[in-house]
């Protein structure tokens, strides 16, 4: 050890050697044909997308959340947004942006801002996750009821994230009121409507580990699949599809983008037609990096139009609520 003095610093010699200890293997050395055989030998069929088109009516929803643990209170605020859109394969003016074209029309939205407190102040961080799922599920169910009353049909529900993760999270949380409410609301629309979970970031590695690799399933199928191919894994009644979406033509260049491997989850078995349709719809949209389609991306964007962190800050200031000691410290 060394003397601790006012000009004490840290020596960072040897970083280059530390960097060399990381292999950071991205799969370049894996032989694809052998990998494909391993996947098929493990019981996973590699299939090719069929052409899909036609009219589809979507309801998507997302929910932003702010959560603050104070000295005596655990407070949350949410903005839940649902977006309805009809895809018909014809390019229409984007009514939200006003100057671009999208293959959707008849856009509608609903939102609800909510605020509350976790009581008793136990396992607050976990229960806040369940509260967010409840608020998102609630706006799905209220929007479905409103559209049904207007005689408006819905073909597909689009969920931000993994259906299997949400199911497991809600079921584990039923010992608290937030988890029980989330489980009830989430399963209500899941049982009544065809639902697709569009996963933005998947760290699942079950398939890869099953065949002897130590990276994520997304990377596994990104290496193994050709453009337009997919593999299905069944889990808890949900069909998890890993799809390698073809690259898109760039509007002002002769090149195309890199293919994008995504994880989309379906809560029903005869999903191939909708899977193909969603892949085709994604191909028509301008976005080149996002694994979710327009209605879900717009729902996400609209959640951020309300600054829920600011709502909580305003409440804390007006009520004079005590912060945690660590937040009172200035250094």
Tab-separated table of C-alpha atoms in Angstrom:
chain	number	residue	atom	x	y	z
A	1	UNK	CA	0.000	0.000	0.000
A	2	UNK	CA	0.983	3.647	-0.460
A	3	UNK	CA	0.627	6.787	1.670
A	4	UNK	CA	-2.710	8.563	1.109
A	5	UNK	CA	-1.920	12.243	0.444
A	6	UNK	CA	-3.642	15.297	-1.052
A	7	UNK	CA	-2.132	14.716	-4.522
A	8	UNK	CA	-2.749	10.956	-4.508
A	9	UNK	CA	-3.612	9.579	-7.937
A	10	UNK	CA	-4.090	6.207	-9.568
A	11	UNK	CA	-1.609	4.578	-11.899
A	12	UNK	CA	-3.179	3.148	-15.036
A	13	UNK	CA	-0.101	1.441	-16.426
A	14	UNK	CA	-0.728	-1.935	-17.968
A	15	UNK	CA	-4.105	-1.187	-19.554
A	16	UNK	CA	-2.903	-2.572	-22.886
A	17	UNK	CA	-2.120	-5.885	-21.215
A	18	UNK	CA	-5.527	-5.916	-19.546
A	19	UNK	CA	-7.194	-5.301	-22.907
A	20	UNK	CA	-5.368	-8.297	-24.352
A	21	UNK	CA	-6.937	-10.584	-21.750
A	22	UNK	CA	-10.369	-10.019	-23.353
A	23	UNK	CA	-11.022	-12.149	-26.423
A	24	UNK	CA	-14.198	-10.245	-27.439
A	25	UNK	CA	-15.055	-13.001	-29.915
A	26	UNK	CA	-17.947	-11.943	-32.156
A	27	UNK	CA	-18.236	-15.267	-33.898
A	28	UNK	CA	-16.012	-14.608	-36.924
A	29	UNK	CA	-14.250	-17.918	-36.510
A	30	UNK	CA	-17.424	-20.033	-36.294
A	31	UNK	CA	-18.111	-22.114	-39.378
A	32	UNK	CA	-21.699	-21.361	-40.435
A	33	UNK	CA	-22.621	-24.633	-42.104
A	34	UNK	CA	-21.485	-26.570	-39.043
A	35	UNK	CA	-23.383	-24.197	-36.764
A	36	UNK	CA	-26.573	-24.636	-38.790
A	37	UNK	CA	-26.250	-28.413	-38.461
A	38	UNK	CA	-25.805	-28.073	-34.700
A	39	UNK	CA	-28.957	-25.960	-34.450
A	40	UNK	CA	-31.004	-28.447	-36.471
A	41	UNK	CA	-29.558	-31.405	-34.548
A	42	UNK	CA	-30.744	-29.749	-31.329
A	43	UNK	CA	-34.307	-29.880	-32.657
A	44	UNK	CA	-34.701	-26.378	-34.104
A	45	UNK	CA	-35.972	-26.137	-37.680
A	46	UNK	CA	-34.563	-23.365	-39.858
A	47	UNK	CA	-37.447	-21.983	-41.925
A	48	UNK	CA	-37.814	-19.326	-44.598
A	49	UNK	CA	-40.292	-16.482	-44.468
A	50	UNK	CA	-43.115	-16.661	-46.977
A	51	UNK	CA	-44.460	-13.526	-48.675
A	52	UNK	CA	-46.952	-11.765	-46.448
A	53	UNK	CA	-49.186	-8.784	-47.042
A	54	UNK	CA	-52.705	-7.530	-46.532
A	55	UNK	CA	-54.468	-5.161	-44.188
A	56	UNK	CA	-53.621	-5.352	-40.483
A	57	UNK	CA	-54.986	-3.266	-37.616
A	58	UNK	CA	-52.529	-2.727	-34.774
A	59	UNK	CA	-52.786	-1.566	-31.189
A	60	UNK	CA	-49.424	-0.825	-29.569
A	61	UNK	CA	-48.630	0.557	-26.125
A	62	UNK	CA	-45.701	1.608	-23.999
A	63	UNK	CA	-45.258	3.203	-20.592
A	64	UNK	CA	-42.550	5.482	-19.233
A	65	UNK	CA	-41.865	5.539	-15.502
A	66	UNK	CA	-40.061	7.670	-12.953
A	67	UNK	CA	-39.365	6.145	-9.549
A	68	UNK	CA	-37.829	7.786	-6.495
A	69	UNK	CA	-36.983	6.192	-3.174
A	70	UNK	CA	-37.058	8.913	-0.515
A	71	UNK	CA	-36.317	8.702	3.191
A	72	UNK	CA	-39.881	7.789	4.126
A	73	UNK	CA	-41.652	7.350	0.789
A	74	UNK	CA	-41.266	5.421	-2.484
A	75	UNK	CA	-42.992	7.404	-5.235
A	76	UNK	CA	-43.663	6.624	-8.888
A	77	UNK	CA	-45.138	8.415	-11.892
A	78	UNK	CA	-46.019	6.951	-15.299
A	79	UNK	CA	-47.219	8.035	-18.712
A	80	UNK	CA	-48.902	5.133	-20.513
A	81	UNK	CA	-49.632	5.586	-24.221
A	82	UNK	CA	-51.567	3.396	-26.662
A	83	UNK	CA	-51.416	3.891	-30.440
A	84	UNK	CA	-53.857	2.448	-32.989
A	85	UNK	CA	-52.804	2.251	-36.645
A	86	UNK	CA	-54.059	0.499	-39.778
A	87	UNK	CA	-51.527	-0.918	-42.247
A	88	UNK	CA	-52.731	-1.306	-45.836
A	89	UNK	CA	-49.488	-1.290	-47.841
A	90	UNK	CA	-50.188	2.166	-49.306
A	91	UNK	CA	-47.982	5.110	-48.368
A	92	UNK	CA	-49.827	7.840	-46.470
A	93	UNK	CA	-48.779	11.176	-45.024
A	94	UNK	CA	-47.501	10.803	-41.467
A	95	UNK	CA	-50.109	12.706	-39.458
A	96	UNK	CA	-47.762	12.986	-36.470
A	97	UNK	CA	-44.693	14.324	-38.275
A	98	UNK	CA	-46.544	15.962	-41.146
A	99	UNK	CA	-43.927	15.683	-43.886
A	100	UNK	CA	-43.008	12.023	-44.382
A	101	UNK	CA	-44.790	8.923	-45.686
A	102	UNK	CA	-45.789	5.825	-43.729
A	103	UNK	CA	-47.738	2.674	-44.744
A	104	UNK	CA	-50.381	3.368	-42.065
A	105	UNK	CA	-53.536	5.417	-41.737
A	106	UNK	CA	-56.308	6.149	-39.202
A	107	UNK	CA	-53.829	6.796	-36.399
A	108	UNK	CA	-55.327	7.248	-32.928
A	109	UNK	CA	-53.823	7.457	-29.467
A	110	UNK	CA	-54.774	7.407	-25.800
A	111	UNK	CA	-52.685	8.241	-22.775
A	112	UNK	CA	-52.934	8.265	-19.002
A	113	UNK	CA	-50.595	9.939	-16.531
A	114	UNK	CA	-50.606	8.290	-13.098
A	115	UNK	CA	-48.778	8.896	-9.833
A	116	UNK	CA	-48.621	6.871	-6.640
A	117	UNK	CA	-46.725	5.533	-3.646
A	118	UNK	CA	-45.424	2.044	-2.872
A	119	UNK	CA	-46.755	1.058	0.545
A	120	UNK	CA	-45.545	-0.533	2.694
A	121	UNK	CA	-42.009	0.600	1.845
A	122	UNK	CA	-40.724	-2.948	1.165
A	123	UNK	CA	-39.155	-4.337	-2.063
A	124	UNK	CA	-40.077	-1.020	-3.633
A	125	UNK	CA	-37.791	-1.293	-6.671
A	126	UNK	CA	-39.255	-4.662	-7.711
A	127	UNK	CA	-42.827	-3.543	-7.084
A	128	UNK	CA	-42.250	-0.416	-9.186
A	129	UNK	CA	-41.495	-2.683	-12.170
A	130	UNK	CA	-44.833	-4.427	-11.616
A	131	UNK	CA	-46.598	-1.068	-11.337
A	132	UNK	CA	-45.230	-0.015	-14.732
A	133	UNK	CA	-46.431	-3.288	-16.289
A	134	UNK	CA	-49.858	-2.751	-14.716
A	135	UNK	CA	-50.177	0.783	-16.124
A	136	UNK	CA	-49.130	-0.381	-19.603
A	137	UNK	CA	-51.508	-3.357	-19.504
A	138	UNK	CA	-54.341	-1.191	-18.192
A	139	UNK	CA	-54.156	1.213	-21.130
A	140	UNK	CA	-54.181	-1.771	-23.486
A	141	UNK	CA	-57.395	-3.058	-21.921
A	142	UNK	CA	-59.147	0.317	-21.720
A	143	UNK	CA	-58.196	1.087	-25.347
A	144	UNK	CA	-59.451	-2.331	-26.491
A	145	UNK	CA	-62.770	-1.678	-24.737
A	146	UNK	CA	-63.076	1.793	-26.280
A	147	UNK	CA	-62.281	0.543	-29.788
A	148	UNK	CA	-64.704	-2.372	-29.386
A	149	UNK	CA	-67.432	0.097	-28.375
A	150	UNK	CA	-66.713	2.095	-31.547
A	151	UNK	CA	-66.879	-1.055	-33.683
A	152	UNK	CA	-63.154	-0.860	-34.497
A	153	UNK	CA	-61.361	-4.192	-34.890
A	154	UNK	CA	-57.830	-5.059	-33.757
A	155	UNK	CA	-55.823	-7.776	-35.490
A	156	UNK	CA	-52.594	-7.634	-33.494
A	157	UNK	CA	-51.460	-6.248	-30.157
A	158	UNK	CA	-47.839	-5.030	-30.181
A	159	UNK	CA	-46.023	-5.181	-26.833
A	160	UNK	CA	-42.713	-3.476	-26.109
A	161	UNK	CA	-40.486	-6.262	-24.796
A	162	UNK	CA	-40.684	-9.956	-24.046
A	163	UNK	CA	-43.989	-11.708	-23.361
A	164	UNK	CA	-42.223	-14.513	-21.498
A	165	UNK	CA	-40.345	-12.051	-19.282
A	166	UNK	CA	-43.514	-10.105	-18.486
A	167	UNK	CA	-45.459	-13.285	-17.719
A	168	UNK	CA	-42.748	-14.523	-15.360
A	169	UNK	CA	-42.299	-11.138	-13.699
A	170	UNK	CA	-46.017	-10.690	-13.037
A	171	UNK	CA	-46.493	-14.227	-11.718
A	172	UNK	CA	-43.553	-13.901	-9.324
A	173	UNK	CA	-44.871	-10.606	-7.989
A	174	UNK	CA	-48.399	-11.670	-7.025
A	175	UNK	CA	-47.578	-11.572	-3.297
A	176	UNK	CA	-47.736	-7.776	-3.589
A	177	UNK	CA	-50.778	-5.803	-4.833
A	178	UNK	CA	-48.821	-4.268	-7.723
A	179	UNK	CA	-47.748	-7.676	-9.017
A	180	UNK	CA	-51.205	-9.180	-8.611
A	181	UNK	CA	-52.808	-6.282	-10.490
A	182	UNK	CA	-50.160	-6.470	-13.236
A	183	UNK	CA	-50.676	-10.224	-13.627
A	184	UNK	CA	-54.455	-9.781	-13.953
A	185	UNK	CA	-54.335	-6.895	-16.450
A	186	UNK	CA	-51.530	-8.338	-18.580
A	187	UNK	CA	-53.153	-11.749	-18.926
A	188	UNK	CA	-56.547	-10.212	-19.681
A	189	UNK	CA	-55.522	-8.875	-23.111
A	190	UNK	CA	-53.054	-11.725	-23.641
A	191	UNK	CA	-55.923	-14.235	-23.466
A	192	UNK	CA	-58.278	-12.232	-25.669
A	193	UNK	CA	-56.093	-10.918	-28.507
A	194	UNK	CA	-53.317	-12.100	-30.791
A	195	UNK	CA	-50.241	-10.495	-29.266
A	196	UNK	CA	-46.669	-9.958	-30.451
A	197	UNK	CA	-43.812	-9.029	-28.135
A	198	UNK	CA	-41.127	-7.068	-29.995
A	199	UNK	CA	-37.941	-7.348	-27.956
A	200	UNK	CA	-35.546	-4.423	-28.213
A	201	UNK	CA	-32.570	-5.934	-26.380
A	202	UNK	CA	-32.466	-9.669	-25.729
A	203	UNK	CA	-29.781	-11.223	-23.545
A	204	UNK	CA	-31.280	-14.716	-23.609
A	205	UNK	CA	-28.688	-17.424	-24.209
A	206	UNK	CA	-30.619	-20.670	-23.703
A	207	UNK	CA	-30.402	-22.001	-27.258
A	208	UNK	CA	-26.731	-21.042	-27.641
A	209	UNK	CA	-25.817	-22.700	-24.350
A	210	UNK	CA	-27.766	-25.804	-25.314
A	211	UNK	CA	-25.458	-26.384	-28.271
A	212	UNK	CA	-22.271	-25.365	-26.460
A	213	UNK	CA	-21.759	-21.633	-27.036
A	214	UNK	CA	-21.345	-18.877	-24.452
A	215	UNK	CA	-22.978	-15.938	-26.214
A	216	UNK	CA	-26.534	-14.701	-26.750
A	217	UNK	CA	-29.149	-16.368	-28.919
A	218	UNK	CA	-29.421	-13.196	-31.012
A	219	UNK	CA	-25.729	-13.483	-31.927
A	220	UNK	CA	-26.103	-17.221	-32.537
A	221	UNK	CA	-28.844	-16.733	-35.114
A	222	UNK	CA	-27.243	-13.630	-36.582
A	223	UNK	CA	-24.282	-15.841	-37.493
A	224	UNK	CA	-26.249	-18.917	-38.545
A	225	UNK	CA	-29.266	-17.627	-40.449
A	226	UNK	CA	-29.498	-16.325	-43.987
A	227	UNK	CA	-31.604	-13.252	-44.717
A	228	UNK	CA	-35.297	-14.092	-44.554
A	229	UNK	CA	-34.834	-17.173	-42.351
A	230	UNK	CA	-36.148	-17.775	-38.850
A	231	UNK	CA	-36.081	-20.288	-35.998
A	232	UNK	CA	-38.816	-20.868	-33.401
A	233	UNK	CA	-38.410	-21.823	-29.744
A	234	UNK	CA	-41.469	-22.629	-27.609
A	235	UNK	CA	-41.498	-21.382	-24.009
A	236	UNK	CA	-44.442	-21.270	-21.589
A	237	UNK	CA	-46.954	-21.318	-24.446
A	238	UNK	CA	-45.167	-18.503	-26.315
A	239	UNK	CA	-43.548	-18.940	-29.744
A	240	UNK	CA	-40.207	-17.125	-29.653
A	241	UNK	CA	-39.070	-16.331	-33.198
A	242	UNK	CA	-35.533	-15.328	-34.107
A	243	UNK	CA	-35.762	-13.714	-37.533
A	244	UNK	CA	-33.000	-12.374	-39.754
A	245	UNK	CA	-34.636	-9.443	-41.516
A	246	UNK	CA	-33.127	-8.536	-44.905
A	247	UNK	CA	-31.191	-5.308	-45.283
A	248	UNK	CA	-33.018	-2.259	-46.604
A	249	UNK	CA	-32.129	-0.225	-49.657
A	250	UNK	CA	-30.780	3.178	-48.683
A	251	UNK	CA	-32.758	6.027	-50.298
A	252	UNK	CA	-29.817	8.090	-51.595
A	253	UNK	CA	-27.142	5.422	-52.043
A	254	UNK	CA	-26.868	2.220	-54.089
A	255	UNK	CA	-26.005	0.214	-50.962
A	256	UNK	CA	-28.250	-1.682	-48.578
A	257	UNK	CA	-28.107	-1.848	-44.796
A	258	UNK	CA	-26.836	-4.839	-42.867
A	259	UNK	CA	-29.470	-7.512	-42.078
A	260	UNK	CA	-31.043	-7.184	-38.634
A	261	UNK	CA	-31.691	-10.237	-36.444
A	262	UNK	CA	-34.647	-9.705	-34.108
A	263	UNK	CA	-36.593	-11.587	-31.451
A	264	UNK	CA	-40.371	-11.441	-31.861
A	265	UNK	CA	-42.684	-13.467	-29.603
A	266	UNK	CA	-46.218	-14.662	-30.429
A	267	UNK	CA	-48.805	-15.831	-27.901
A	268	UNK	CA	-50.484	-18.190	-30.408
A	269	UNK	CA	-49.425	-21.031	-32.701
A	270	UNK	CA	-50.644	-20.168	-36.212
A	271	UNK	CA	-48.429	-17.090	-36.362
A	272	UNK	CA	-46.508	-17.625	-39.624
A	273	UNK	CA	-48.763	-15.372	-41.715
A	274	UNK	CA	-48.458	-12.471	-39.269
A	275	UNK	CA	-44.723	-13.066	-38.864
A	276	UNK	CA	-44.251	-12.744	-42.613
A	277	UNK	CA	-46.512	-9.689	-42.698
A	278	UNK	CA	-44.582	-7.960	-39.907
A	279	UNK	CA	-41.278	-8.668	-41.651
A	280	UNK	CA	-42.678	-7.161	-44.847
A	281	UNK	CA	-44.052	-4.140	-42.986
A	282	UNK	CA	-40.706	-3.570	-41.277
A	283	UNK	CA	-39.100	-3.686	-44.724
A	284	UNK	CA	-41.359	-0.849	-45.936
A	285	UNK	CA	-40.559	1.471	-43.040
A	286	UNK	CA	-37.725	4.012	-43.052
A	287	UNK	CA	-36.109	2.995	-39.760
A	288	UNK	CA	-33.075	0.762	-40.365
A	289	UNK	CA	-31.889	-0.137	-36.851
A	290	UNK	CA	-34.935	-0.583	-34.632
A	291	UNK	CA	-36.416	-4.096	-34.170
A	292	UNK	CA	-39.905	-2.683	-33.604
A	293	UNK	CA	-42.427	-1.383	-36.125
A	294	UNK	CA	-43.846	2.129	-36.390
A	295	UNK	CA	-46.851	1.937	-34.002
A	296	UNK	CA	-44.664	0.710	-31.142
A	297	UNK	CA	-41.886	3.204	-31.864
A	298	UNK	CA	-44.410	6.046	-31.854
A	299	UNK	CA	-45.956	4.855	-28.586
A	300	UNK	CA	-42.457	4.898	-27.077
A	301	UNK	CA	-41.850	8.409	-28.443
A	302	UNK	CA	-45.140	9.727	-27.061
A	303	UNK	CA	-44.431	8.387	-23.566
A	304	UNK	CA	-41.478	10.766	-23.418
A	305	UNK	CA	-43.600	13.803	-24.299
A	306	UNK	CA	-44.553	13.923	-20.605
A	307	UNK	CA	-41.567	14.403	-18.276
A	308	UNK	CA	-42.570	12.065	-15.472
A	309	UNK	CA	-39.341	12.737	-13.559
A	310	UNK	CA	-40.314	16.395	-13.447
A	311	UNK	CA	-43.731	15.490	-12.049
A	312	UNK	CA	-42.115	13.657	-9.137
A	313	UNK	CA	-39.617	16.467	-8.542
A	314	UNK	CA	-42.509	18.938	-8.399
A	315	UNK	CA	-44.397	16.752	-5.915
A	316	UNK	CA	-41.340	16.291	-3.700
A	317	UNK	CA	-40.680	20.027	-3.654
A	318	UNK	CA	-44.298	21.031	-2.987
A	319	UNK	CA	-44.765	18.471	-0.198
A	320	UNK	CA	-41.319	19.023	1.295
A	321	UNK	CA	-40.607	15.303	1.313
A	322	UNK	CA	-37.316	14.162	2.820
A	323	UNK	CA	-34.651	12.835	0.483
A	324	UNK	CA	-32.388	9.946	1.361
A	325	UNK	CA	-29.225	11.021	3.166
A	326	UNK	CA	-27.049	10.066	0.201
A	327	UNK	CA	-29.010	12.509	-1.992
A	328	UNK	CA	-28.508	15.320	0.534
A	329	UNK	CA	-24.738	14.995	0.363
A	330	UNK	CA	-22.925	17.495	-1.840
A	331	UNK	CA	-19.693	15.518	-2.262
